[in-house]
GROMACS .gro file of C-alpha atoms in nm:
model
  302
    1UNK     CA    1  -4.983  -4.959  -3.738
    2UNK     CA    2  -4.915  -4.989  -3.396
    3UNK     CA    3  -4.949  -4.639  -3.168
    4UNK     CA    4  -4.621  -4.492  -3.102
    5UNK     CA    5  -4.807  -4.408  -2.722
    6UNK     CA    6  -5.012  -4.697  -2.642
    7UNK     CA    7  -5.355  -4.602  -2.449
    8UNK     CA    8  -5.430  -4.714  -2.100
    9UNK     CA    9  -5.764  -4.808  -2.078
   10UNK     CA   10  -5.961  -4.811  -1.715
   11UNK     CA   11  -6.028  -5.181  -1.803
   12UNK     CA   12  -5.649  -5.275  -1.809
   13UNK     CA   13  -5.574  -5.147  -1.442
   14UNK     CA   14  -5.505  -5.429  -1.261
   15UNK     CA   15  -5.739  -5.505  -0.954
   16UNK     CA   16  -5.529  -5.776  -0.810
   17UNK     CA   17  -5.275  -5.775  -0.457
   18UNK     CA   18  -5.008  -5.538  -0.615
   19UNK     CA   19  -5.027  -5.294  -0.337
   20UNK     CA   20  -5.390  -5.289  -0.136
   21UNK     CA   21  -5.650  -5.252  -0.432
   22UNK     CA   22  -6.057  -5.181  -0.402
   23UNK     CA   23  -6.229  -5.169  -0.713
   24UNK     CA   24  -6.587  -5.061  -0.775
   25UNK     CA   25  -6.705  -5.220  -1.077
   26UNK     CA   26  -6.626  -5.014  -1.404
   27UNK     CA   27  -6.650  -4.656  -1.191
   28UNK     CA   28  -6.315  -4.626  -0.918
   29UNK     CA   29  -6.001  -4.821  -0.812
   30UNK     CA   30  -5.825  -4.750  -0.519
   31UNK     CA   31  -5.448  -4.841  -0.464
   32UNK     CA   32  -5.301  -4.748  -0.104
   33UNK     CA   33  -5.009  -4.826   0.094
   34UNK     CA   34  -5.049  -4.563   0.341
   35UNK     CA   35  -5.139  -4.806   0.654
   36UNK     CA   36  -4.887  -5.050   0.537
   37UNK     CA   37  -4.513  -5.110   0.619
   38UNK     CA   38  -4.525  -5.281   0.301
   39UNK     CA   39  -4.352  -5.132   0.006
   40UNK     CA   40  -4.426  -5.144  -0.350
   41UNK     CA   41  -4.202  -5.415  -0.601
   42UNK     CA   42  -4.228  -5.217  -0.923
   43UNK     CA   43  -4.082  -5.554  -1.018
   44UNK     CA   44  -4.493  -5.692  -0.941
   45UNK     CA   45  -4.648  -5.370  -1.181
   46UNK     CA   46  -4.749  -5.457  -1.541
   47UNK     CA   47  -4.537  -5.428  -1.799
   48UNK     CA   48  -4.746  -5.149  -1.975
   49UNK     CA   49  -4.637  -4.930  -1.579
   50UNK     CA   50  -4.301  -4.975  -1.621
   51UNK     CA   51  -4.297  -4.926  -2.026
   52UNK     CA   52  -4.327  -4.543  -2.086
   53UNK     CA   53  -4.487  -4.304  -2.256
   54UNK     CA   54  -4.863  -4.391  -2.254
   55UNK     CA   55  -5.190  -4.232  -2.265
   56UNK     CA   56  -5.426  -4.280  -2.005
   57UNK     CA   57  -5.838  -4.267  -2.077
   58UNK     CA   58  -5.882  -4.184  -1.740
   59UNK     CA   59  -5.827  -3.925  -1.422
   60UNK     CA   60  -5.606  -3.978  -1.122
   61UNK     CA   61  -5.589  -3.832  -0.811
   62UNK     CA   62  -5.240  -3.926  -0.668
   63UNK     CA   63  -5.131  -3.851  -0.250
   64UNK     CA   64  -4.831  -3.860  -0.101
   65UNK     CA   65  -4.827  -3.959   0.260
   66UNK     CA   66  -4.439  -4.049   0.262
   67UNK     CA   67  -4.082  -4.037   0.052
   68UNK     CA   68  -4.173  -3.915  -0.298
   69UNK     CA   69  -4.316  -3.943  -0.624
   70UNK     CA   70  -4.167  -3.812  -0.956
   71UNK     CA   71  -4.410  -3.787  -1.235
   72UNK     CA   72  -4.353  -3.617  -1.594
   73UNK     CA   73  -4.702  -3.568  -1.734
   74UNK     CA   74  -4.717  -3.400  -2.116
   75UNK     CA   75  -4.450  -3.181  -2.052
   76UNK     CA   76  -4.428  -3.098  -1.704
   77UNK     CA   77  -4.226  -3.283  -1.435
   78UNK     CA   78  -4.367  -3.273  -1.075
   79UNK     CA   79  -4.219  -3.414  -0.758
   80UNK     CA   80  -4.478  -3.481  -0.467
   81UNK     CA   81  -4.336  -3.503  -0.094
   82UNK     CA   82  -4.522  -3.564   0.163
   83UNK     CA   83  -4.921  -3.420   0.205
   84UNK     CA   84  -4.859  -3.327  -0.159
   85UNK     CA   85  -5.148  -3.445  -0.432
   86UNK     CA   86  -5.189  -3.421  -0.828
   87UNK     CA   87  -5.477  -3.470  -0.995
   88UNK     CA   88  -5.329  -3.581  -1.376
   89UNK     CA   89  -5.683  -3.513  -1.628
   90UNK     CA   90  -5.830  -3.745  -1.869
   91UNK     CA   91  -5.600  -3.834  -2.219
   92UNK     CA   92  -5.282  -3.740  -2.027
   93UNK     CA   93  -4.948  -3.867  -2.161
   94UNK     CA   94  -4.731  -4.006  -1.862
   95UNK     CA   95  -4.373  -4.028  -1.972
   96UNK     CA   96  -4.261  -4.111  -1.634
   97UNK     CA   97  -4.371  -4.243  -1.268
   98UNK     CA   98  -4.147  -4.302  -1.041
   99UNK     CA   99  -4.141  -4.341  -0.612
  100UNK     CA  100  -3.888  -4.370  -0.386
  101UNK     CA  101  -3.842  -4.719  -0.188
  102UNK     CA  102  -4.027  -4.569   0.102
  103UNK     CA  103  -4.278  -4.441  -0.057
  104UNK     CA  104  -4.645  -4.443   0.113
  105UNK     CA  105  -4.948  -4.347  -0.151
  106UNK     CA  106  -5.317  -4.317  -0.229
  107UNK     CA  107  -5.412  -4.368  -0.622
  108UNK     CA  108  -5.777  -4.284  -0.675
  109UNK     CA  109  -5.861  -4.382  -1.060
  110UNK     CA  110  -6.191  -4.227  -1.189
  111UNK     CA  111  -6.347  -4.358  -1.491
  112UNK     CA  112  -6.433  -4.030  -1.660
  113UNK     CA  113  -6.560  -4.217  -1.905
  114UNK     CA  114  -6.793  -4.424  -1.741
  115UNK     CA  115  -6.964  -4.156  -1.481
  116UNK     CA  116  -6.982  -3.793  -1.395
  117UNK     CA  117  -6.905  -3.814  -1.003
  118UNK     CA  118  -6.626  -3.501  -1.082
  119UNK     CA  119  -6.860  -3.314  -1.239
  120UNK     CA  120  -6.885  -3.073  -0.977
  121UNK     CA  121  -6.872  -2.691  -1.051
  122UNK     CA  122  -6.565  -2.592  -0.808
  123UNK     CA  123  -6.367  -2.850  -0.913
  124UNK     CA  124  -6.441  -2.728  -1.282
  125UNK     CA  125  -6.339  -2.401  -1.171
  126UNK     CA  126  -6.061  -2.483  -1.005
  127UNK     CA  127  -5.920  -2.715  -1.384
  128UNK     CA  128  -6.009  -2.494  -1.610
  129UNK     CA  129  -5.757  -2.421  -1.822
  130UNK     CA  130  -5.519  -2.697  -1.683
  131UNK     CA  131  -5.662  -2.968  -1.893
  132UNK     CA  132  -5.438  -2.910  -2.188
  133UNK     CA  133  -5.115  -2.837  -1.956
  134UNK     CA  134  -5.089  -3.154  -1.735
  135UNK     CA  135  -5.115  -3.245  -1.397
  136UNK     CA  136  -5.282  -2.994  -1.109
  137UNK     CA  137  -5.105  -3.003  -0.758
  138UNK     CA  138  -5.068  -2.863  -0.464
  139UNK     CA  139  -4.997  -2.984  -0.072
  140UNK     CA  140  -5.347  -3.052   0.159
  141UNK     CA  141  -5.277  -2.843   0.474
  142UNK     CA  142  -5.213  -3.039   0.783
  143UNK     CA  143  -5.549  -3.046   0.947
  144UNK     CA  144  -5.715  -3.184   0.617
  145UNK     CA  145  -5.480  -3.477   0.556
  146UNK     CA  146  -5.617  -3.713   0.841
  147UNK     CA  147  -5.933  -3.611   0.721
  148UNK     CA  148  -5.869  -3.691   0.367
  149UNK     CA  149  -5.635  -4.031   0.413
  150UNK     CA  150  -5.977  -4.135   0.694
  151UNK     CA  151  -6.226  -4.037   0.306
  152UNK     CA  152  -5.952  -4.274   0.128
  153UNK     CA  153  -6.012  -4.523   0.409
  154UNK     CA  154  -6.457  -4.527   0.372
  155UNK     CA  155  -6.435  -4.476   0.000
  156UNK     CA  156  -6.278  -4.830   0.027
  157UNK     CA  157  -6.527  -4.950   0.307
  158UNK     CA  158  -6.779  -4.860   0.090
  159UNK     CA  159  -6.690  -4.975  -0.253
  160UNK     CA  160  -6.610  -5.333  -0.074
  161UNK     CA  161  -6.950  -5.334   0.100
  162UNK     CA  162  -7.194  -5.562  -0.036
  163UNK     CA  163  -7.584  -5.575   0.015
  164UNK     CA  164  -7.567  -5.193   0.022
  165UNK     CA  165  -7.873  -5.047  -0.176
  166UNK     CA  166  -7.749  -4.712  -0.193
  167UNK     CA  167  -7.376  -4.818  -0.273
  168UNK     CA  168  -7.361  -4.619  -0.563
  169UNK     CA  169  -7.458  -4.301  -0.433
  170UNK     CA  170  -7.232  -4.336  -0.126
  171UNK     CA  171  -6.951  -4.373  -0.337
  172UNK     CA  172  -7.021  -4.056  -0.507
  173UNK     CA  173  -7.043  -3.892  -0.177
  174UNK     CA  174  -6.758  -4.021  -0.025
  175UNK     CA  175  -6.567  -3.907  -0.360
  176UNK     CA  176  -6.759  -3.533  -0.382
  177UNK     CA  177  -6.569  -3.534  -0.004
  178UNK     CA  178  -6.258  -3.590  -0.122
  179UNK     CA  179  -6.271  -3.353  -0.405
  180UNK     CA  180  -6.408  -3.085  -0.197
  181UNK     CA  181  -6.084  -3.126   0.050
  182UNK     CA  182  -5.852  -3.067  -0.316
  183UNK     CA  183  -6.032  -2.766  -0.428
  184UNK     CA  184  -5.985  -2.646  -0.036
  185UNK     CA  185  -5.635  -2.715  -0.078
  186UNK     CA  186  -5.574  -2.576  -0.426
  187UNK     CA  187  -5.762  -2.211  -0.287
  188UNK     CA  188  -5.824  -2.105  -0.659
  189UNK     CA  189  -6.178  -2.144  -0.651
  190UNK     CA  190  -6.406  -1.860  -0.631
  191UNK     CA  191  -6.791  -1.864  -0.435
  192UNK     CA  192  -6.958  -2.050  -0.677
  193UNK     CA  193  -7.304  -2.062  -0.480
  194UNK     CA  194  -7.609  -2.008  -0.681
  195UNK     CA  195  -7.400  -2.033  -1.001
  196UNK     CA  196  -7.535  -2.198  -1.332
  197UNK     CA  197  -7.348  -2.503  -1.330
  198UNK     CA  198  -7.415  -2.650  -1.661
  199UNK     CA  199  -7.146  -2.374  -1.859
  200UNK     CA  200  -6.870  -2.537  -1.607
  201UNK     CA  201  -7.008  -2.931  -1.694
  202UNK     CA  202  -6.972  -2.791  -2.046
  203UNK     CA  203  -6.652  -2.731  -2.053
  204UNK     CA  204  -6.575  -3.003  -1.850
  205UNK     CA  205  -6.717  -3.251  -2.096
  206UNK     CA  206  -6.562  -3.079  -2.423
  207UNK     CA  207  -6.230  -3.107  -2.245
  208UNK     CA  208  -6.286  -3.500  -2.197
  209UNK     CA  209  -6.393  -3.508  -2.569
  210UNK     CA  210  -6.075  -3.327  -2.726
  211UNK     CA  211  -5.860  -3.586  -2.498
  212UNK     CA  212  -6.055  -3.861  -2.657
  213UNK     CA  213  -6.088  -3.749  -3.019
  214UNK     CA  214  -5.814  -3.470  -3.051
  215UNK     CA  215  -5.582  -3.692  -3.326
  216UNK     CA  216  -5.861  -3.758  -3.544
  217UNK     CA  217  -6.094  -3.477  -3.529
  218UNK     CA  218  -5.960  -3.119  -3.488
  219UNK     CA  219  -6.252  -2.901  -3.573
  220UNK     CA  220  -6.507  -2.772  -3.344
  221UNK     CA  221  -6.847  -2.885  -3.516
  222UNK     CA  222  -6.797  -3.186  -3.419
  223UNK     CA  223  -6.713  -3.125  -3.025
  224UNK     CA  224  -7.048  -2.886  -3.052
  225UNK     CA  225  -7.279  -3.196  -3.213
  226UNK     CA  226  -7.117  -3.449  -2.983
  227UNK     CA  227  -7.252  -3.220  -2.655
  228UNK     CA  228  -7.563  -3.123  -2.883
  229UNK     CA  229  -7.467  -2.701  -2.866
  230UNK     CA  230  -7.362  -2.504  -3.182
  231UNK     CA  231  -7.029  -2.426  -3.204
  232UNK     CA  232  -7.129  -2.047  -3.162
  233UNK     CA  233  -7.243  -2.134  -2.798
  234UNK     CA  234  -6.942  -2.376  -2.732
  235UNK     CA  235  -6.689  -2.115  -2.824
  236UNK     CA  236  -6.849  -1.866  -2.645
  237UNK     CA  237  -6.877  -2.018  -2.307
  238UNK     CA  238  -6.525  -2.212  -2.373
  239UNK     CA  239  -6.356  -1.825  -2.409
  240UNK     CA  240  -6.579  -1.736  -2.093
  241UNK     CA  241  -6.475  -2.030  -1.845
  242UNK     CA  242  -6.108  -2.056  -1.981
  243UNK     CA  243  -6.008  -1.780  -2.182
  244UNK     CA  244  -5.930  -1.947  -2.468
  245UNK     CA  245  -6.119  -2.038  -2.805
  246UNK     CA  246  -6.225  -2.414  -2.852
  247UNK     CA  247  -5.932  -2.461  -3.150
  248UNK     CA  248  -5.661  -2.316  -2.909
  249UNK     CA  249  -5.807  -2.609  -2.672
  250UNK     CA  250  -5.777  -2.894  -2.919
  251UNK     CA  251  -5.448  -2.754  -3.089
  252UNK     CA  252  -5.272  -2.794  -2.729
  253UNK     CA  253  -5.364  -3.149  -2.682
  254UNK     CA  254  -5.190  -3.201  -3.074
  255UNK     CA  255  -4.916  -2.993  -2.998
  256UNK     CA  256  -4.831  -3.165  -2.689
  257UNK     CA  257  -4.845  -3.506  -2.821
  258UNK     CA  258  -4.644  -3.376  -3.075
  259UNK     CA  259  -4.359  -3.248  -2.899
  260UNK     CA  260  -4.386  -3.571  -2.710
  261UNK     CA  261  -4.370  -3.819  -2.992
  262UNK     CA  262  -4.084  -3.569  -3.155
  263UNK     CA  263  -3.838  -3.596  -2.855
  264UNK     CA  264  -3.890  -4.000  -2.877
  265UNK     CA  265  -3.576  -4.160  -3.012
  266UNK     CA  266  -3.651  -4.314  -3.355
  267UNK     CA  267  -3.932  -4.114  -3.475
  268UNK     CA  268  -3.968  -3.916  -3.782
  269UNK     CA  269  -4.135  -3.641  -3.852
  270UNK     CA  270  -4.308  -3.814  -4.112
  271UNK     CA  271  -4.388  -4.137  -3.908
  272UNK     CA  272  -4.534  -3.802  -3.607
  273UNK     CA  273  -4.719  -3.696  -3.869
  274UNK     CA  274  -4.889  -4.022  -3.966
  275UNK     CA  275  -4.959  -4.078  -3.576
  276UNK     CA  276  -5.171  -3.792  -3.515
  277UNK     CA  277  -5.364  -3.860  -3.897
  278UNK     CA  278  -5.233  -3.496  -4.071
  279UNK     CA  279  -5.308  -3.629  -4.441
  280UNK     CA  280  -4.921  -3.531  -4.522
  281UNK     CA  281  -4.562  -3.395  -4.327
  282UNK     CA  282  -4.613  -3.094  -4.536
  283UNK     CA  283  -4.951  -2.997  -4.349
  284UNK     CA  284  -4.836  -3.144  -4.041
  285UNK     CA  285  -4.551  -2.845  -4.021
  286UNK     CA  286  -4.742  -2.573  -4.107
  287UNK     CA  287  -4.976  -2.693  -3.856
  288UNK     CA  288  -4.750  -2.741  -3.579
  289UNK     CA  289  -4.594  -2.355  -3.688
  290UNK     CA  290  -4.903  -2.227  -3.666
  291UNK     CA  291  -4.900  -2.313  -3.244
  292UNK     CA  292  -4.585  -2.341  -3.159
  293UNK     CA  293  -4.400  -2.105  -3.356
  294UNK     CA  294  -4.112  -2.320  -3.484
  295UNK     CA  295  -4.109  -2.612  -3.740
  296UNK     CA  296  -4.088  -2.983  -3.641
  297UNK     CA  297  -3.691  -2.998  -3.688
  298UNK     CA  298  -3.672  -2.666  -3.510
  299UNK     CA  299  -3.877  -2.791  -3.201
  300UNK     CA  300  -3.657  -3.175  -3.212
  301UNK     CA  301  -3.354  -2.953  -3.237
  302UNK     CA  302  -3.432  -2.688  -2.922
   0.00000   0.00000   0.00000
């Protein structure tokens, strides 16, 4: 059966002369417009960006450097204006992206999948406990944004250089840059020097795992065996780093695809149900009463 919320796969991003596009093998795309008095023809986009909801299997960091962008990600709408970024996590469902005719972006996709550059212990700080409830924003103050567009501008120098030994680890410089500008930006991020990094990575990874696995397998054993910890240690440090237990964690992502696929037009609970692999509608309510607090019907009907 065909998913009711098709995944977007890193692979399927297109690296063609849409807007100005740099990709670096199977690892970052870059999409920018910012230099440009050229706008974008949403006409030109795939059919799978103009053909909501999906689910991405990968991270974006989106800037605004003029007119707007719209975005409803899980259940949150977010407007960016100008010197405004989101970063929207890993397994994400986008219902909606839209800009205005003006609009002047940077797009920096990260294969989470594929390579660990964001595994960096502020940033971990700073999204813990967002990756269940959408996108993370905030506005870069004005004497970081030159300095962050002029990062956009090497990251693409660098990921279109060729002959360059040390390509790789340049790239992951250039991107640790930029990241350390967002957690500036976002000021939620505590002095983190000397700190055992590894419990942050941790959660980090687990969170990338639920958004992977989350319809299929909803227990934690098999999170805990996947990042070879027992589930004792991985619910410990999980309650630590985000204050909530690892089941709380994967119940959000369900829940919010959930309420998603209930507020589509045409779906039944049963057909909901059947999507997210609950072996009947019957244990498919009580699970979704259990965290949310309402039934199915009660939650289409609010």
């Amino acid at each position: 059966m065909e998913a009711f919320i098709p995944d977007l796969s890193f692979s399927m991003i297109p690296s063609g002369s849409v807007i100005g596009t740099a990709r670096y093998g199977e690892k970052v795309t870059i999409f920018d417009n910012i230099h440009t008095d050229r706008d974008i023809d949403p006409g030109q986009l795939p059919d799978y960006f103009r053909n909501y909801p999906l689910k991405m299997q990968f991270s974006v960091l989106t800037y605004c450097g003029r007119g707007s962008i719209c975005i409803d990600a899980g259940l949150r709408r977010t407007t960016l204006q100008p010197g405004d970024f989101a970063i929207i996590p890993v397994g994400m469902i986008i219902s909606d992206f839209r800009m205005s005719d003006d609009c002047r972006l940077i797009a920096v996709i990260h294969n989470t999948l594929e390579n660990s550059v964001l595994e960096m212990p502020e940033l971990t700080r700073a999204l813990v406990g967002t990756f269940t409830t959408g996108m993370t924003n905030a506005r870069i103050s004005e004497p970081l944004r030159n300095l962050f567009i002029s990062g956009c501008d090497r990251l693409r120098e660098l990921m279109e250089l060729e002959g360059f030994m040390l390509r790789n680890q340049a790239v992951d410089g250039e991107m640790r840059v930029l990241m350390a500008i967002l957690i500036e930006s976002m000021k939620r991020v505590d002095n983190v020097d000397g700190a055992d990094t590894r419990p942050h990575q941790l959660v980090s990874k687990f969170a990338e795992l639920v958004a992977i696995h989350y319809r299929r397998e909803r227990g934690v054993r098999f999170y805990a065996e996947k990042l070879c910890v027992t589930p004792k240690y991985l619910g410990q440090i999980v309650k630590r780093l985000s204050g909530k237990n690892p089941l709380s964690m994967i119940s959000e992502y369900v829940i919010l695809e959930a309420k998603v696929l209930l507020k589509m037009r045409g779906t039944s609970i049963k057909q909901v149900s059947t999507e997210l692999n609950f072996p009947n509608q019957s244990f498919f309510t009580k699970y979704f009463r259990k965290y949310s607090g309402m039934t199915p019907q009660e939650y289409r009907n609010s």
